[in-house]
CSV table of C-alpha atoms and ligand atoms in Angstrom, one decimal:
chain,number,residue,atom,x,y,z
A,1,MET,CA,0.0,0.0,0.0
A,2,LYS,CA,1.3,3.4,-0.9
A,3,LYS,CA,2.4,5.6,2.0
A,4,ASN,CA,0.0,8.6,1.4
A,5,MET,CA,-3.0,6.4,0.7
A,6,PRO,CA,-5.6,6.0,3.5
A,7,GLU,CA,-5.5,2.5,4.9
A,8,SER,CA,-8.6,0.6,3.7
A,9,ASP,CA,-11.0,-0.7,6.3
A,10,ILE,CA,-10.9,-4.2,4.6
A,11,ILE,CA,-8.3,-6.8,5.4
A,12,LEU,CA,-9.6,-9.6,3.2
A,13,GLN,CA,-11.7,-9.3,0.1
A,14,LEU,CA,-12.9,-12.3,-1.9
A,15,GLU,CA,-14.6,-11.8,-5.2
A,16,HIS,CA,-16.2,-14.5,-7.3
A,17,LEU,CA,-13.8,-17.1,-5.8
A,18,SER,CA,-14.0,-20.6,-7.2
A,19,SER,CA,-11.9,-23.7,-6.5
A,20,HIS,CA,-11.8,-27.3,-7.6
A,21,TYR,CA,-9.8,-30.4,-7.0
A,22,ILE,CA,-8.5,-32.7,-9.8
A,23,ARG,CA,-8.6,-36.4,-9.0
A,24,ARG,CA,-6.8,-38.9,-11.2
A,25,LYS,CA,-9.3,-41.6,-12.0
A,26,SER,CA,-6.9,-44.4,-12.6
A,27,ALA,CA,-3.1,-44.6,-12.4
A,28,PHE,CA,-3.2,-47.1,-15.3
A,29,TRP,CA,-5.9,-45.7,-17.6
A,30,GLY,CA,-5.3,-42.1,-16.7
A,31,GLY,CA,-8.1,-39.5,-17.1
A,32,ASP,CA,-8.8,-36.8,-14.6
A,33,GLU,CA,-12.0,-36.0,-12.7
A,34,ARG,CA,-12.7,-32.4,-11.8
A,35,LYS,CA,-14.6,-31.7,-8.6
A,36,ASP,CA,-15.9,-28.2,-8.2
A,37,ILE,CA,-15.9,-27.2,-4.5
A,38,LEU,CA,-16.2,-23.4,-4.2
A,39,ASN,CA,-18.7,-21.6,-6.3
A,40,ASP,CA,-18.6,-17.8,-6.7
A,41,VAL,CA,-17.7,-16.9,-3.1
A,42,SER,CA,-17.6,-13.2,-2.4
A,43,PHE,CA,-17.3,-11.5,1.0
A,44,SER,CA,-14.9,-9.2,2.8
A,45,ILE,CA,-13.6,-9.0,6.4
A,46,ARG,CA,-12.9,-5.7,8.1
A,47,ARG,CA,-9.9,-4.9,10.2
A,48,GLY,CA,-10.4,-6.1,13.7
A,49,GLU,CA,-13.4,-8.1,12.8
A,50,ALA,CA,-14.1,-11.7,13.7
A,51,PHE,CA,-16.0,-13.2,10.7
A,52,GLY,CA,-17.6,-16.6,11.1
A,53,LEU,CA,-18.0,-19.3,8.4
A,54,VAL,CA,-20.5,-22.1,9.2
A,55,GLY,CA,-21.7,-25.0,7.2
A,56,GLU,CA,-22.0,-28.8,7.3
A,57,SER,CA,-19.1,-31.2,6.8
A,58,GLY,CA,-17.8,-31.3,3.2
A,59,CYS,CA,-19.4,-28.0,2.1
A,60,GLY,CA,-16.0,-26.5,1.4
A,61,LYS,CA,-15.0,-24.5,4.5
A,62,SER,CA,-11.4,-25.9,4.7
A,63,THR,CA,-11.1,-25.6,1.0
A,64,LEU,CA,-11.8,-21.9,1.3
A,65,ALA,CA,-9.3,-21.6,4.1
A,66,ARG,CA,-6.6,-23.3,1.9
A,67,ALA,CA,-7.4,-21.0,-1.0
A,68,ILE,CA,-7.1,-17.9,1.2
A,69,ILE,CA,-3.7,-18.9,2.5
A,70,GLY,CA,-2.5,-19.9,-1.0
A,71,LEU,CA,-2.2,-23.6,-0.5
A,72,ILE,CA,-4.5,-24.4,-3.4
A,73,PRO,CA,-5.1,-22.5,-6.7
A,74,SER,CA,-8.4,-20.7,-7.2
A,75,ASP,CA,-10.1,-18.4,-9.7
A,76,GLY,CA,-11.5,-15.0,-8.9
A,77,THR,CA,-10.0,-12.3,-6.7
A,78,ILE,CA,-8.3,-12.6,-3.3
A,79,MET,CA,-7.2,-9.2,-1.9
A,80,ILE,CA,-5.2,-9.1,1.4
A,81,ASP,CA,-4.6,-5.8,2.9
A,82,GLY,CA,-5.4,-4.1,-0.3
A,83,GLU,CA,-3.2,-6.2,-2.6
A,84,SER,CA,-4.1,-9.0,-5.0
A,85,VAL,CA,-2.5,-12.3,-4.0
A,86,LEU,CA,-4.2,-14.7,-6.3
A,87,GLN,CA,-1.4,-15.3,-8.8
A,88,LYS,CA,1.7,-14.8,-6.6
A,89,ARG,CA,2.5,-13.9,-3.0
A,90,THR,CA,5.5,-12.1,-1.7
A,91,LYS,CA,7.0,-13.1,1.7
A,92,GLU,CA,5.5,-10.0,3.2
A,93,GLN,CA,2.0,-10.9,1.9
A,94,ARG,CA,2.4,-14.5,3.2
A,95,LYS,CA,3.2,-13.2,6.7
A,96,LYS,CA,-0.1,-11.2,6.9
A,97,VAL,CA,-2.3,-14.3,6.9
A,98,GLN,CA,-1.7,-17.3,9.1
A,99,ILE,CA,-3.7,-20.4,9.8
A,100,VAL,CA,-4.7,-22.4,13.0
A,101,PHE,CA,-5.9,-25.9,12.4
A,102,GLN,CA,-8.4,-28.1,14.3
A,103,ASP,CA,-5.9,-30.7,15.5
A,104,PRO,CA,-2.7,-29.3,17.0
A,105,LEU,CA,-1.4,-32.9,17.7
A,106,SER,CA,-1.0,-33.4,13.9
A,107,SER,CA,0.0,-29.9,13.0
A,108,LEU,CA,2.8,-29.5,15.6
A,109,ASN,CA,6.1,-31.4,15.0
A,110,PRO,CA,6.1,-34.1,17.7
A,111,THR,CA,9.9,-34.4,17.7
A,112,LYS,CA,10.6,-30.7,18.4
A,113,LYS,CA,10.3,-28.7,21.6
A,114,ILE,CA,7.8,-25.9,21.8
A,115,GLY,CA,10.6,-23.2,21.8
A,116,TRP,CA,11.9,-24.7,18.5
A,117,ILE,CA,8.4,-24.9,17.0
A,118,LEU,CA,7.5,-21.3,17.9
A,119,GLU,CA,10.8,-20.0,16.5
A,120,GLU,CA,10.5,-22.0,13.2
A,121,PRO,CA,8.4,-19.4,11.3
A,122,LEU,CA,11.0,-16.7,12.1
A,123,ARG,CA,13.8,-19.0,10.8
A,124,ILE,CA,11.9,-19.8,7.6
A,125,HIS,CA,11.4,-16.1,7.0
A,126,GLY,CA,15.0,-15.2,8.0
A,127,ILE,CA,13.8,-12.8,10.7
A,128,GLY,CA,16.1,-11.6,13.4
A,129,ASP,CA,19.1,-13.2,15.1
A,130,ARG,CA,19.0,-15.9,17.8
A,131,ALA,CA,18.6,-13.5,20.7
A,132,SER,CA,15.8,-11.4,19.1
A,133,ARG,CA,14.0,-14.6,18.0
A,134,LEU,CA,14.1,-15.9,21.6
A,135,ARG,CA,12.7,-12.6,22.8
A,136,ARG,CA,9.8,-13.0,20.3
A,137,VAL,CA,9.2,-16.6,21.5
A,138,ASN,CA,9.0,-15.5,25.1
A,139,GLU,CA,6.7,-12.6,24.3
A,140,THR,CA,4.5,-15.0,22.4
A,141,LEU,CA,4.4,-17.5,25.2
A,142,GLU,CA,3.2,-14.7,27.4
A,143,LEU,CA,0.5,-13.7,24.9
A,144,ILE,CA,-0.8,-17.2,24.8
A,145,GLY,CA,-0.8,-17.6,28.6
A,146,LEU,CA,2.1,-20.2,28.9
A,147,ASP,CA,5.2,-19.6,31.0
A,148,ASN,CA,8.8,-19.8,29.7
A,149,THR,CA,9.3,-23.4,30.9
A,150,PHE,CA,7.0,-24.5,28.1
A,151,ARG,CA,9.9,-23.8,25.7
A,152,ASP,CA,11.5,-27.0,26.7
A,153,ARG,CA,8.5,-29.3,26.5
A,154,TYR,CA,7.4,-31.5,23.7
A,155,PRO,CA,3.8,-31.3,22.2
A,156,SER,CA,3.0,-34.8,23.7
A,157,GLU,CA,3.6,-33.4,27.2
A,158,LEU,CA,0.9,-30.7,26.8
A,159,SER,CA,-2.9,-30.9,27.3
A,160,GLY,CA,-5.1,-30.4,24.3
A,161,GLY,CA,-5.8,-26.8,25.3
A,162,GLN,CA,-2.1,-26.0,25.8
A,163,ARG,CA,-1.3,-27.5,22.4
A,164,GLN,CA,-4.0,-25.3,20.8
A,165,ARG,CA,-2.4,-22.3,22.6
A,166,VAL,CA,0.9,-23.2,21.0
A,167,SER,CA,-0.7,-23.5,17.5
A,168,ILE,CA,-2.2,-20.0,18.0
A,169,GLY,CA,1.3,-18.8,19.2
A,170,GLU,CA,2.9,-20.3,16.1
A,171,ALA,CA,0.4,-18.5,14.0
A,172,LEU,CA,1.2,-15.2,15.9
A,173,MET,CA,5.0,-15.4,15.6
A,174,LEU,CA,5.0,-13.5,12.3
A,175,ARG,CA,2.6,-10.9,13.7
A,176,PRO,CA,-0.1,-11.5,11.1
A,177,LYS,CA,-3.1,-9.2,10.5
A,178,LEU,CA,-5.6,-12.0,9.7
A,179,ILE,CA,-5.8,-15.5,11.3
A,180,VAL,CA,-7.8,-18.2,9.5
A,181,ALA,CA,-8.9,-20.5,12.3
A,182,ASP,CA,-10.2,-23.8,10.9
A,183,GLU,CA,-12.4,-25.4,13.6
A,184,PRO,CA,-9.8,-24.4,16.3
A,185,VAL,CA,-11.9,-25.6,19.2
A,186,SER,CA,-13.9,-28.5,17.7
A,187,ALA,CA,-11.5,-31.2,19.1
A,188,LEU,CA,-11.4,-29.7,22.6
A,189,ASP,CA,-13.6,-30.4,25.7
A,190,VAL,CA,-16.3,-27.8,26.2
A,191,SER,CA,-14.6,-26.2,29.3
A,192,VAL,CA,-11.3,-25.9,27.4
A,193,GLN,CA,-13.2,-24.5,24.3
A,194,SER,CA,-14.3,-21.4,26.2
A,195,GLN,CA,-10.7,-20.8,27.5
A,196,ILE,CA,-9.4,-20.9,24.0
A,197,LEU,CA,-12.2,-18.7,22.7
A,198,ASN,CA,-11.5,-16.2,25.5
A,199,LEU,CA,-7.9,-16.2,24.6
A,200,MET,CA,-8.7,-15.5,20.9
A,201,GLU,CA,-11.0,-12.7,21.9
A,202,ASP,CA,-8.3,-11.1,24.1
A,203,LEU,CA,-5.7,-11.4,21.3
A,204,ARG,CA,-8.1,-9.9,18.8
A,205,ARG,CA,-8.5,-6.8,21.1
A,206,SER,CA,-4.9,-6.5,22.2
A,207,LEU,CA,-3.2,-7.1,18.8
A,208,GLY,CA,-6.0,-5.7,16.6
A,209,LEU,CA,-6.3,-9.1,14.8
A,210,SER,CA,-9.0,-10.1,12.3
A,211,TYR,CA,-10.3,-13.7,12.2
A,212,LEU,CA,-11.9,-15.9,9.7
A,213,PHE,CA,-13.4,-18.3,12.2
A,214,ILE,CA,-14.6,-21.6,10.7
A,215,SER,CA,-16.9,-23.8,12.7
A,216,HIS,CA,-19.7,-26.3,12.6
A,217,ASN,CA,-21.0,-24.9,15.8
A,218,LEU,CA,-23.2,-21.8,15.5
A,219,ASN,CA,-23.0,-21.3,19.3
A,220,VAL,CA,-19.2,-20.8,19.1
A,221,ILE,CA,-19.7,-18.4,16.2
A,222,TYR,CA,-22.4,-16.5,18.1
A,223,TYR,CA,-19.9,-16.1,21.0
A,224,LEU,CA,-16.9,-14.9,19.1
A,225,CYS,CA,-18.0,-13.4,15.8
A,226,ASP,CA,-19.3,-10.0,14.6
A,227,ARG,CA,-20.7,-11.3,11.3
A,228,THR,CA,-21.0,-14.7,9.8
A,229,ALA,CA,-21.5,-16.4,6.4
A,230,VAL,CA,-23.4,-19.6,6.0
A,231,MET,CA,-22.0,-22.0,3.3
A,232,TYR,CA,-23.9,-24.7,1.5
A,233,MET,CA,-22.2,-26.8,-1.2
A,234,GLY,CA,-19.5,-24.3,-1.8
A,235,GLN,CA,-21.8,-21.3,-2.0
A,236,ILE,CA,-22.5,-18.5,0.5
A,237,VAL,CA,-26.3,-18.7,1.1
A,238,GLU,CA,-26.7,-16.2,3.8
A,239,LEU,CA,-24.5,-13.4,5.3
A,240,ALA,CA,-25.3,-11.1,8.2
A,241,ASP,CA,-24.2,-9.8,11.6
A,242,VAL,CA,-24.6,-12.7,14.1
A,243,GLN,CA,-27.5,-11.2,16.0
A,244,THR,CA,-29.5,-10.7,12.8
A,245,LEU,CA,-28.7,-14.2,11.7
A,246,PHE,CA,-29.9,-15.7,15.0
A,247,ASP,CA,-33.0,-13.4,15.3
A,248,LEU,CA,-34.1,-13.2,11.7
A,249,PRO,CA,-32.6,-16.2,9.8
A,250,ALA,CA,-33.8,-16.1,6.3
A,251,HIS,CA,-32.4,-18.9,4.3
A,252,PRO,CA,-34.1,-22.3,4.9
A,253,TYR,CA,-30.7,-23.9,5.4
A,254,THR,CA,-29.7,-21.4,8.1
A,255,LYS,CA,-33.1,-22.1,9.8
A,256,MET,CA,-32.3,-25.8,9.7
A,257,LEU,CA,-28.9,-25.2,11.3
A,258,LEU,CA,-30.5,-23.1,14.0
A,259,SER,CA,-33.3,-25.5,14.7
A,260,ALA,CA,-30.7,-28.3,15.1
A,261,ILE,CA,-29.0,-26.4,17.9
A,262,SER,CA,-32.2,-25.5,19.6
A,263,GLU,CA,-33.2,-29.2,19.5
A,264,ILE,CA,-30.2,-30.3,21.5
A,265,GLY,CA,-31.0,-27.6,24.0
A,266,SER,CA,-27.9,-25.4,23.5
A,267,GLU,CA,-27.7,-21.7,24.1
A,268,PRO,CA,-28.8,-19.4,22.7
A,269,GLU,CA,-32.1,-21.1,22.4
A,270,LYS,CA,-34.1,-20.4,19.4
A,271,THR,CA,-37.2,-22.3,18.2
A,272,GLN,CA,-37.9,-22.5,14.6
A,273,LYS,CA,-41.5,-23.1,13.6
A,274,ASP,CA,-40.7,-24.0,10.0
A,275,LYS,CA,-38.2,-26.9,10.4
A,276,ILE,CA,-37.1,-28.7,7.3
A,277,LEU,CA,-39.5,-31.6,7.0
A,278,PRO,CA,-38.2,-35.1,6.1
A,279,GLU,CA,-40.8,-35.3,3.3
A,280,ALA,CA,-39.1,-32.3,1.7
A,281,LEU,CA,-35.9,-34.3,1.2
A,282,ASP,CA,-36.9,-36.7,-1.5
A,283,ARG,CA,-36.5,-34.5,-4.5
A,284,GLU,CA,-33.7,-35.1,-7.0
A,285,PRO,CA,-30.9,-32.6,-6.7
A,286,SER,CA,-31.1,-29.8,-9.3
A,287,LYS,CA,-28.0,-29.5,-11.5
A,288,THR,CA,-29.1,-26.1,-12.9
A,289,GLY,CA,-31.0,-24.3,-10.1
A,290,CYS,CA,-30.6,-23.7,-6.4
A,291,ALA,CA,-28.1,-25.9,-4.7
A,292,PHE,CA,-30.5,-26.4,-1.8
A,293,PHE,CA,-33.4,-27.4,-4.0
A,294,ALA,CA,-33.5,-31.1,-3.0
A,295,ARG,CA,-33.7,-30.3,0.7
A,296,CYS,CA,-35.8,-27.2,0.7
A,297,PRO,CA,-39.4,-27.2,2.0
A,298,ASN,CA,-40.2,-24.0,0.0
A,299,ALA,CA,-38.8,-24.9,-3.3
A,300,CYS,CA,-40.8,-24.0,-6.5
A,301,GLU,CA,-40.3,-24.6,-10.2
A,302,LYS,CA,-38.0,-21.5,-10.5
A,303,CYS,CA,-35.7,-23.0,-7.8
A,304,LYS,CA,-35.2,-26.1,-10.0
A,305,SER,CA,-34.0,-24.3,-13.0
A,306,ILE,CA,-32.5,-20.9,-12.0
A,307,SER,CA,-29.7,-20.3,-9.5
A,308,PRO,CA,-30.7,-17.5,-7.0
A,309,GLU,CA,-28.3,-14.6,-6.4
A,310,LEU,CA,-27.1,-13.2,-3.0
A,311,VAL,CA,-29.3,-10.1,-2.4
A,312,ASN,CA,-29.6,-7.7,0.5
A,313,ILE,CA,-33.0,-8.2,2.2
A,314,GLY,CA,-32.1,-5.9,5.1
A,315,GLU,CA,-32.3,-2.5,3.5
A,316,ALA,CA,-35.6,-1.5,5.1
A,317,LEU,CA,-33.9,-2.1,8.5
A,318,LYS,CA,-30.7,-0.4,7.3
A,319,LYS,CA,-28.9,-3.8,7.7
A,320,GLN,CA,-26.6,-5.7,5.4
A,321,HIS,CA,-28.4,-9.1,5.4
A,322,PHE,CA,-27.6,-11.1,2.3
A,323,VAL,CA,-29.6,-14.1,1.3
A,324,CYS,CA,-29.4,-16.4,-1.7
A,325,CYS,CA,-33.0,-17.6,-2.2
A,326,HIS,CA,-35.8,-17.1,-4.7
A,327,CYS,CA,-38.5,-17.5,-2.1
A,328,LEU,CA,-38.0,-14.2,-0.4
A,329,ALA,CA,-41.6,-14.1,0.8
A,330,HIS,CA,-40.6,-17.0,3.1
A,331,SER,CA,-37.2,-15.6,3.8
A,332,THR,CA,-38.5,-12.2,5.1
A,333,ALA,CA,-41.5,-13.6,7.0
A,334,ASN,CA,-39.7,-12.7,10.2
A,335,TYR,CA,-38.9,-9.1,9.3
B,401,ATP,N1,-7.4,-32.9,-1.7
B,401,ATP,C1,-8.6,-33.2,-2.1
B,401,ATP,N2,-8.8,-33.8,-3.3
B,401,ATP,C2,-10.1,-34.1,-3.7
B,401,ATP,N3,-11.2,-33.7,-3.0
B,401,ATP,C3,-11.1,-33.1,-1.8
B,401,ATP,C4,-9.7,-32.8,-1.3
B,401,ATP,N4,-9.9,-32.2,-0.1
B,401,ATP,C5,-11.2,-32.1,0.1
B,401,ATP,N5,-11.9,-32.6,-0.9
B,401,ATP,C6,-13.4,-32.7,-1.1
B,401,ATP,O1,-13.8,-31.3,-1.1
B,401,ATP,C7,-15.1,-31.2,-0.4
B,401,ATP,C8,-15.0,-30.1,0.6
B,401,ATP,O2,-14.0,-30.5,1.5
B,401,ATP,P1,-13.6,-29.5,2.8
B,401,ATP,O3,-12.5,-30.2,3.5
B,401,ATP,O4,-13.3,-28.2,2.2
B,401,ATP,O5,-15.0,-29.5,3.6
B,401,ATP,P2,-15.3,-28.9,5.0
B,401,ATP,O6,-16.5,-28.0,4.9
B,401,ATP,O7,-14.0,-28.3,5.6
B,401,ATP,O8,-15.7,-30.2,5.9
B,401,ATP,P3,-15.4,-30.5,7.4
B,401,ATP,O9,-16.5,-29.7,8.2
B,401,ATP,O10,-15.7,-32.0,7.5
B,401,ATP,O11,-14.0,-30.1,7.8
B,401,ATP,C9,-15.4,-32.6,0.2
B,401,ATP,O12,-16.3,-33.2,-0.7
B,401,ATP,C10,-14.0,-33.3,0.1
B,401,ATP,O13,-14.2,-34.7,0.0
B,402,MG,MG1,-12.8,-28.7,7.3
């Protein structure tokens, strides 16, 4: 960014992002099979914002995380801190976005001590001398609530929560602006989950971090995030601030997710009158129309043949509430 230009409010901007995997059908006969995963994903994350991404298993959440940090190719636009990074990333651009995975036991090198693990990103990027790197390790241990004695321990000697603190610390070593957290608390006990969420919230405030926070669990998103997007089969089907999403869910899939958490008695409790009925699930999936057609209780002929677009239904209430659904009469019934 040029020095005399005002800093944009946006840390991450995705425009029309698509991604696919290529699977080799047979080593002998050859032939590739293309599997489209992300379909026209557009949203942006503001500086200092915690942005949630929720959706069922296999919908493409981790694929989106991998595309954002540049692990897999994608089409469209990815802007980080005002710069396009889709084709090529400089070291400086790489430092700005770091990832935290669900399972620290597999992401932390089991043969190395925590001090070595934390220092590694600095060595890779050629940052500082031994003494300054050690200072950064100690500072980071303090940030993640572990004392200096943890430098000499191995990952296997730590509890699940402590290991996840180390993963967060590892991500913080390069002092990024955005952290992509892919189900960072899903593998932890509920009591430990809240400690890690509190830590993430404290770090967000003290370091001015932004998060893309991926979770199956809407309660976790409600607790930590300002806004959230709901993903279904690689598409964003609803996007709003979390309070609006919980109070006025509009997409039938979001309503289904919310009714699932109210059924198991979790907080915050919401009861949805219009649950997805099992009878609505026997339709053939539509190849041309709405991705949710086969499971939607409100689907009509138009839904079968025409893909809906993400539109703002919140204008009357001066809200940004985007929904991808033809049946807006159903969607806005709560408004
Ligand atoms: N390397 C790969 N090669 C081919 N297909 C893949 C690959 N990785 C993931 N997929 C497929 O892409 C789809 C999306 O996977 P992804 O891991 O992004 O889902 P997810 O939303 O993160 O799911 P979960 O909640 O279970 O973590 C799935 O159908 C998955 O099988
Ligand atoms: Mg995943």
